[in-house]
């Protein structure tokens, strides 16, 4: 079982990294032929960095759009960020100081992450408009994340697992040596769900995470009169004449 | 056609319930063979439309980062669902921005993503069938490309970009819309959207000179094709004869007169509008914009000023530098752009909006007004989508909101704002933008005007507003048509420079 999970994690990590890099490369390589920032937009690069930071850290546009989605969504993402950072303790030895420092918060973050996810799912089920636009995969991805959070929390609060052994397993995994994994069902469930998450990430709507950085309406500088902006394929039209 | 009536105002602007299928239908008139072929599109739906459409889709994904990213990034969060005026007015769920995108995204997933190829049902992927294609035609012609949804989307997903791509695909297989494609044909053939030939234009301008002389006793000129003029004015052709547009044209001429600016119109570029943007076709967009370059080079002007037109200002402000070189900052080796940019006077912004021009002169104290001449009006300002969300004026972000308002306050005494959330970057479209200003789409146009009419109704009740100023030719034409259907006087809508024209002091009066 341990070996199987180790192998699955190698494969999933490979798919995740290669898939994501390939996707990011596609985004980066695709030209944006016209200046289309949603205005009012920053007129300088530092302004754009600030705008993007506000979008990524605070979900600024979503805040303007809908406080319900914003509060649930932000709660979920911020909590998830804390949880994932907290998980770094399995992959670092000695554990970095700041990772150790956030451990106590991480615990509650697991709970708030679950709460946020449930709130989002409730919205998806209850609000007519959002139910209308939802596909089965939208529900399943939420369920998957709820499963990850619930199984993690179960280990934390109900059926404890041997976290030292888990750490040993992943330390070994990183050095390509197989170590035994505690054979708790909940842990296996948690890990298999994470494998699934890694695999679907580069082929699903989870691409919103890299996507946001490439969105021309958000990442372009509002300076079209001051700077000529010309993509390679559009420039070709000029040389033909 | 059944008589078109206005939807009822919502008591409080709550989010409407869904009425699936409310706007189902065949869509606007399809372009005829003649119209399509005149601008290089296949005359009618081609035999192998399915394969051609998918191939074109694939090309666009490689040409436009916006489309590429937006097809992937949407998480179906629903933040945009209640932001579109066409959804608010029609309650058809397919007019929710995300659902509109999904018409294309479902096809994208089927043909361009692994999960969609393997498990189409799971991820909402669909084959491109004739039904789907017809649905595209219908609903992508119910989007005014106003970008209101992109303000609220956490990733800035701009449904306008998706609509443009869809229309481009439809055009490439011979399934284009009559109204837009016919107009593009006219621009190329005659020089403006209205098909007003040069001699007729000259007559109109002469007539205007006489009218202004009669009204003011002053010789305000409306010059055309004057070589060596300082300013070339590019304005929507509706300004030459449509009401209330023409009053703003008179306003610009008076401002030029009062500031002693030598200016000219051009008969080869007697149109600011560029419907190439509406149909998402870069070649058309570029070709139409090149007429301005040609006119500028030929007349040797130093400045290019753009009249009151929303999408034209977006094209001019955001795209001209790219398309035809009107702007600044071209590289040393960029011969194409340098050729024009060397000629232009870079102490001024190129291009300049007429509102920027007027406001600069007001600030410098070059213009005088008798504000009381506008006292019969209680004025509000309707921000036009393309100006608000696709351009700027002045040096600071948001100048596109401040400058027109500053002008209004300088020429009139009574100004009030409409409800917050319906102005500035959250402004609601007039309902007629993006190539929808045609009678065969009157139903959706009337429905789409609902949120704006509600806000106007409110300030009419509370403050007695009787004039809604705007700086867009499409807004003016659309409102003139739909205001009466909502029980307003059609004269409630007018231009900012119409107000300028009313109050400006010419000569030594
Ligand atoms: C750059 C990092 C990220 C940003 C800026 C971001 C932003 C957002 C925003 C604004 C939403 C919409 C609101 C909401 O429903 O919560 C959203 C939804 C979502 N995000 Fe992220 N996200 C990021 C990373 C991630 C990652 C790493 C995951 C998954 C592991 C994820 C999973 C989700 C899911 C599942 C939804 C949909 C929630 C629903 O169904 O309503 N996000 N994200
Ligand atoms: C290889 C990756 C992962 C491993 C080895 C792992 C392992 C664990 C273990 C052993 C626990 C129990 C902690 C305890 O009892 O103190 C846990 C908890 C948890 N995990 Fe994971 N996990 C992984 C990835 C993830 C991911 C990607 C997420 C979220 C998307 C996640 C979410 C949680 C949550 C919410 C908890 C409960 C709260 C907490 O203890 O922080 N895990 N995980
Ligand atoms: S661009 Fe405007 S018209 Fe089109 S979907 Fe978005 S809000 Fe609606
Ligand atoms: S706001 Fe953006 S991400 Fe959310 S449903 Fe609409 S288009 Fe999709």
PDB file of N, CA and C in Angstrom, chain B residues 296-347:
ATOM      1  N   UNK B 296      -5.146  61.646 -42.227  1.00  0.00           N
ATOM      2  CA  UNK B 296      -4.221  62.480 -41.451  1.00  0.00           C
ATOM      3  C   UNK B 296      -2.965  62.782 -42.249  1.00  0.00           C
ATOM      4  N   UNK B 297      -2.458  61.755 -42.929  1.00  0.00           N
ATOM      5  CA  UNK B 297      -1.249  61.962 -43.721  1.00  0.00           C
ATOM      6  C   UNK B 297      -1.528  62.898 -44.888  1.00  0.00           C
ATOM      7  N   UNK B 298      -2.652  62.684 -45.516  1.00  0.00           N
ATOM      8  CA  UNK B 298      -2.966  63.483 -46.692  1.00  0.00           C
ATOM      9  C   UNK B 298      -3.179  64.952 -46.338  1.00  0.00           C
ATOM     10  N   UNK B 299      -3.878  65.193 -45.235  1.00  0.00           N
ATOM     11  CA  UNK B 299      -4.196  66.580 -44.876  1.00  0.00           C
ATOM     12  C   UNK B 299      -3.066  67.246 -44.074  1.00  0.00           C
ATOM     13  N   UNK B 300      -2.134  66.444 -43.602  1.00  0.00           N
ATOM     14  CA  UNK B 300      -0.990  67.001 -42.886  1.00  0.00           C
ATOM     15  C   UNK B 300      -1.338  67.620 -41.555  1.00  0.00           C
ATOM     16  N   UNK B 301      -2.353  67.093 -40.882  1.00  0.00           N
ATOM     17  CA  UNK B 301      -2.796  67.691 -39.618  1.00  0.00           C
ATOM     18  C   UNK B 301      -1.821  67.387 -38.480  1.00  0.00           C
ATOM     19  N   UNK B 302      -1.918  68.222 -37.413  1.00  0.00           N
ATOM     20  CA  UNK B 302      -1.036  68.049 -36.255  1.00  0.00           C
ATOM     21  C   UNK B 302      -1.711  67.313 -35.102  1.00  0.00           C
ATOM     22  N   UNK B 303      -3.023  67.392 -35.093  1.00  0.00           N
ATOM     23  CA  UNK B 303      -3.758  66.775 -33.985  1.00  0.00           C
ATOM     24  C   UNK B 303      -4.952  66.025 -34.549  1.00  0.00           C
ATOM     25  N   UNK B 304      -5.318  64.940 -33.860  1.00  0.00           N
ATOM     26  CA  UNK B 304      -6.534  64.221 -34.238  1.00  0.00           C
ATOM     27  C   UNK B 304      -7.468  64.222 -33.038  1.00  0.00           C
ATOM     28  N   UNK B 305      -8.647  64.779 -33.245  1.00  0.00           N
ATOM     29  CA  UNK B 305      -9.630  64.899 -32.177  1.00  0.00           C
ATOM     30  C   UNK B 305     -10.832  64.029 -32.545  1.00  0.00           C
ATOM     31  N   UNK B 306     -11.370  63.335 -31.548  1.00  0.00           N
ATOM     32  CA  UNK B 306     -12.473  62.413 -31.797  1.00  0.00           C
ATOM     33  C   UNK B 306     -13.745  62.937 -31.147  1.00  0.00           C
ATOM     34  N   UNK B 307     -14.842  62.921 -31.911  1.00  0.00           N
ATOM     35  CA  UNK B 307     -16.120  63.425 -31.422  1.00  0.00           C
ATOM     36  C   UNK B 307     -16.821  62.469 -30.468  1.00  0.00           C
ATOM     37  N   UNK B 308     -18.047  62.810 -30.106  1.00  0.00           N
ATOM     38  CA  UNK B 308     -18.783  62.042 -29.100  1.00  0.00           C
ATOM     39  C   UNK B 308     -19.257  60.706 -29.646  1.00  0.00           C
ATOM     40  N   UNK B 309     -18.484  59.668 -29.410  1.00  0.00           N
ATOM     41  CA  UNK B 309     -18.875  58.324 -29.820  1.00  0.00           C
ATOM     42  C   UNK B 309     -18.182  57.327 -28.925  1.00  0.00           C
ATOM     43  N   UNK B 310     -18.939  56.453 -28.298  1.00  0.00           N
ATOM     44  CA  UNK B 310     -18.401  55.563 -27.270  1.00  0.00           C
ATOM     45  C   UNK B 310     -17.435  54.532 -27.804  1.00  0.00           C
ATOM     46  N   UNK B 311     -17.912  53.629 -28.680  1.00  0.00           N
ATOM     47  CA  UNK B 311     -17.010  52.572 -29.125  1.00  0.00           C
ATOM     48  C   UNK B 311     -15.895  53.149 -29.979  1.00  0.00           C
ATOM     49  N   UNK B 312     -16.191  54.249 -30.685  1.00  0.00           N
ATOM     50  CA  UNK B 312     -15.149  54.863 -31.500  1.00  0.00           C
ATOM     51  C   UNK B 312     -14.026  55.382 -30.608  1.00  0.00           C
ATOM     52  N   UNK B 313     -14.400  55.900 -29.440  1.00  0.00           N
ATOM     53  CA  UNK B 313     -13.343  56.390 -28.552  1.00  0.00           C
ATOM     54  C   UNK B 313     -12.547  55.228 -27.984  1.00  0.00           C
ATOM     55  N   UNK B 314     -13.197  54.112 -27.731  1.00  0.00           N
ATOM     56  CA  UNK B 314     -12.424  52.962 -27.282  1.00  0.00           C
ATOM     57  C   UNK B 314     -11.432  52.554 -28.372  1.00  0.00           C
ATOM     58  N   UNK B 315     -11.920  52.464 -29.589  1.00  0.00           N
ATOM     59  CA  UNK B 315     -11.031  52.079 -30.686  1.00  0.00           C
ATOM     60  C   UNK B 315      -9.915  53.110 -30.834  1.00  0.00           C
ATOM     61  N   UNK B 316     -10.277  54.389 -30.779  1.00  0.00           N
ATOM     62  CA  UNK B 316      -9.277  55.438 -30.967  1.00  0.00           C
ATOM     63  C   UNK B 316      -8.271  55.426 -29.821  1.00  0.00           C
ATOM     64  N   UNK B 317      -8.770  55.461 -28.615  1.00  0.00           N
ATOM     65  CA  UNK B 317      -7.886  55.558 -27.455  1.00  0.00           C
ATOM     66  C   UNK B 317      -7.043  54.300 -27.295  1.00  0.00           C
ATOM     67  N   UNK B 318      -7.707  53.152 -27.303  1.00  0.00           N
ATOM     68  CA  UNK B 318      -7.004  51.911 -26.953  1.00  0.00           C
ATOM     69  C   UNK B 318      -6.339  51.231 -28.141  1.00  0.00           C
ATOM     70  N   UNK B 319      -6.920  51.381 -29.337  1.00  0.00           N
ATOM     71  CA  UNK B 319      -6.451  50.561 -30.457  1.00  0.00           C
ATOM     72  C   UNK B 319      -5.734  51.330 -31.569  1.00  0.00           C
ATOM     73  N   UNK B 320      -6.022  52.611 -31.736  1.00  0.00           N
ATOM     74  CA  UNK B 320      -5.466  53.312 -32.900  1.00  0.00           C
ATOM     75  C   UNK B 320      -3.950  53.232 -32.967  1.00  0.00           C
ATOM     76  N   UNK B 321      -3.295  53.448 -31.857  1.00  0.00           N
ATOM     77  CA  UNK B 321      -1.834  53.412 -31.886  1.00  0.00           C
ATOM     78  C   UNK B 321      -1.356  52.069 -32.450  1.00  0.00           C
ATOM     79  N   UNK B 322      -2.029  51.015 -32.038  1.00  0.00           N
ATOM     80  CA  UNK B 322      -1.708  49.677 -32.538  1.00  0.00           C
ATOM     81  C   UNK B 322      -2.078  49.528 -34.019  1.00  0.00           C
ATOM     82  N   UNK B 323      -3.250  50.009 -34.372  1.00  0.00           N
ATOM     83  CA  UNK B 323      -3.775  49.720 -35.703  1.00  0.00           C
ATOM     84  C   UNK B 323      -3.239  50.647 -36.781  1.00  0.00           C
ATOM     85  N   UNK B 324      -3.203  51.951 -36.467  1.00  0.00           N
ATOM     86  CA  UNK B 324      -2.853  52.888 -37.527  1.00  0.00           C
ATOM     87  C   UNK B 324      -1.761  53.877 -37.129  1.00  0.00           C
ATOM     88  N   UNK B 325      -1.245  53.721 -35.924  1.00  0.00           N
ATOM     89  CA  UNK B 325      -0.109  54.543 -35.516  1.00  0.00           C
ATOM     90  C   UNK B 325      -0.466  55.906 -34.956  1.00  0.00           C
ATOM     91  N   UNK B 326      -1.746  56.230 -34.818  1.00  0.00           N
ATOM     92  CA  UNK B 326      -2.109  57.503 -34.198  1.00  0.00           C
ATOM     93  C   UNK B 326      -1.872  57.367 -32.696  1.00  0.00           C
ATOM     94  N   UNK B 327      -0.804  58.008 -32.223  1.00  0.00           N
ATOM     95  CA  UNK B 327      -0.417  57.873 -30.835  1.00  0.00           C
ATOM     96  C   UNK B 327       1.024  58.323 -30.695  1.00  0.00           C
ATOM     97  N   UNK B 328       1.688  57.788 -29.679  1.00  0.00           N
ATOM     98  CA  UNK B 328       3.060  58.184 -29.404  1.00  0.00           C
ATOM     99  C   UNK B 328       3.853  56.913 -29.084  1.00  0.00           C
ATOM    100  N   UNK B 329       5.176  57.085 -28.969  1.00  0.00           N
ATOM    101  CA  UNK B 329       5.997  56.018 -28.421  1.00  0.00           C
ATOM    102  C   UNK B 329       6.279  54.861 -29.360  1.00  0.00           C
ATOM    103  N   UNK B 330       6.242  55.085 -30.673  1.00  0.00           N
ATOM    104  CA  UNK B 330       6.642  54.024 -31.601  1.00  0.00           C
ATOM    105  C   UNK B 330       8.166  53.912 -31.587  1.00  0.00           C
ATOM    106  N   UNK B 331       8.667  52.692 -31.749  1.00  0.00           N
ATOM    107  CA  UNK B 331      10.110  52.480 -31.753  1.00  0.00           C
ATOM    108  C   UNK B 331      10.780  53.152 -32.945  1.00  0.00           C
ATOM    109  N   UNK B 332      12.098  53.331 -32.830  1.00  0.00           N
ATOM    110  CA  UNK B 332      12.882  53.993 -33.876  1.00  0.00           C
ATOM    111  C   UNK B 332      12.706  53.325 -35.246  1.00  0.00           C
ATOM    112  N   UNK B 333      12.689  51.983 -35.208  1.00  0.00           N
ATOM    113  CA  UNK B 333      12.673  51.253 -36.482  1.00  0.00           C
ATOM    114  C   UNK B 333      11.253  51.029 -36.999  1.00  0.00           C
ATOM    115  N   UNK B 334      10.284  51.467 -36.212  1.00  0.00           N
ATOM    116  CA  UNK B 334       8.887  51.232 -36.571  1.00  0.00           C
ATOM    117  C   UNK B 334       8.461  52.266 -37.611  1.00  0.00           C
ATOM    118  N   UNK B 335       8.841  52.027 -38.854  1.00  0.00           N
ATOM    119  CA  UNK B 335       8.632  53.019 -39.913  1.00  0.00           C
ATOM    120  C   UNK B 335       7.165  53.370 -40.088  1.00  0.00           C
ATOM    121  N   UNK B 336       6.347  52.322 -40.020  1.00  0.00           N
ATOM    122  CA  UNK B 336       4.921  52.504 -40.254  1.00  0.00           C
ATOM    123  C   UNK B 336       4.338  53.559 -39.329  1.00  0.00           C
ATOM    124  N   UNK B 337       4.613  53.419 -38.030  1.00  0.00           N
ATOM    125  CA  UNK B 337       4.036  54.352 -37.069  1.00  0.00           C
ATOM    126  C   UNK B 337       4.798  55.664 -37.048  1.00  0.00           C
ATOM    127  N   UNK B 338       6.113  55.590 -37.190  1.00  0.00           N
ATOM    128  CA  UNK B 338       6.945  56.808 -37.148  1.00  0.00           C
ATOM    129  C   UNK B 338       6.490  57.827 -38.197  1.00  0.00           C
ATOM    130  N   UNK B 339       6.189  57.307 -39.373  1.00  0.00           N
ATOM    131  CA  UNK B 339       5.799  58.159 -40.491  1.00  0.00           C
ATOM    132  C   UNK B 339       4.695  59.137 -40.063  1.00  0.00           C
ATOM    133  N   UNK B 340       3.720  58.620 -39.312  1.00  0.00           N
ATOM    134  CA  UNK B 340       2.619  59.475 -38.874  1.00  0.00           C
ATOM    135  C   UNK B 340       2.978  60.219 -37.590  1.00  0.00           C
ATOM    136  N   UNK B 341       3.644  59.544 -36.686  1.00  0.00           N
ATOM    137  CA  UNK B 341       3.903  60.148 -35.379  1.00  0.00           C
ATOM    138  C   UNK B 341       4.856  61.345 -35.486  1.00  0.00           C
ATOM    139  N   UNK B 342       5.721  61.334 -36.486  1.00  0.00           N
ATOM    140  CA  UNK B 342       6.609  62.483 -36.699  1.00  0.00           C
ATOM    141  C   UNK B 342       5.817  63.725 -37.050  1.00  0.00           C
ATOM    142  N   UNK B 343       4.711  63.504 -37.728  1.00  0.00           N
ATOM    143  CA  UNK B 343       3.890  64.630 -38.184  1.00  0.00           C
ATOM    144  C   UNK B 343       3.065  65.243 -37.051  1.00  0.00           C
ATOM    145  N   UNK B 344       2.680  64.402 -36.083  1.00  0.00           N
ATOM    146  CA  UNK B 344       1.764  64.853 -35.037  1.00  0.00           C
ATOM    147  C   UNK B 344       2.481  65.677 -33.961  1.00  0.00           C
ATOM    148  N   UNK B 345       1.713  66.536 -33.313  1.00  0.00           N
ATOM    149  CA  UNK B 345       2.263  67.411 -32.287  1.00  0.00           C
ATOM    150  C   UNK B 345       2.117  66.757 -30.918  1.00  0.00           C
ATOM    151  N   UNK B 346       3.235  66.312 -30.357  1.00  0.00           N
ATOM    152  CA  UNK B 346       3.146  65.492 -29.149  1.00  0.00           C
ATOM    153  C   UNK B 346       3.073  66.296 -27.854  1.00  0.00           C
ATOM    154  N   UNK B 347       2.863  67.618 -27.971  1.00  0.00           N
ATOM    155  CA  UNK B 347       2.510  68.355 -26.757  1.00  0.00           C
ATOM    156  C   UNK B 347       1.092  67.989 -26.342  1.00  0.00           C
TER     157      UNK B 347
END
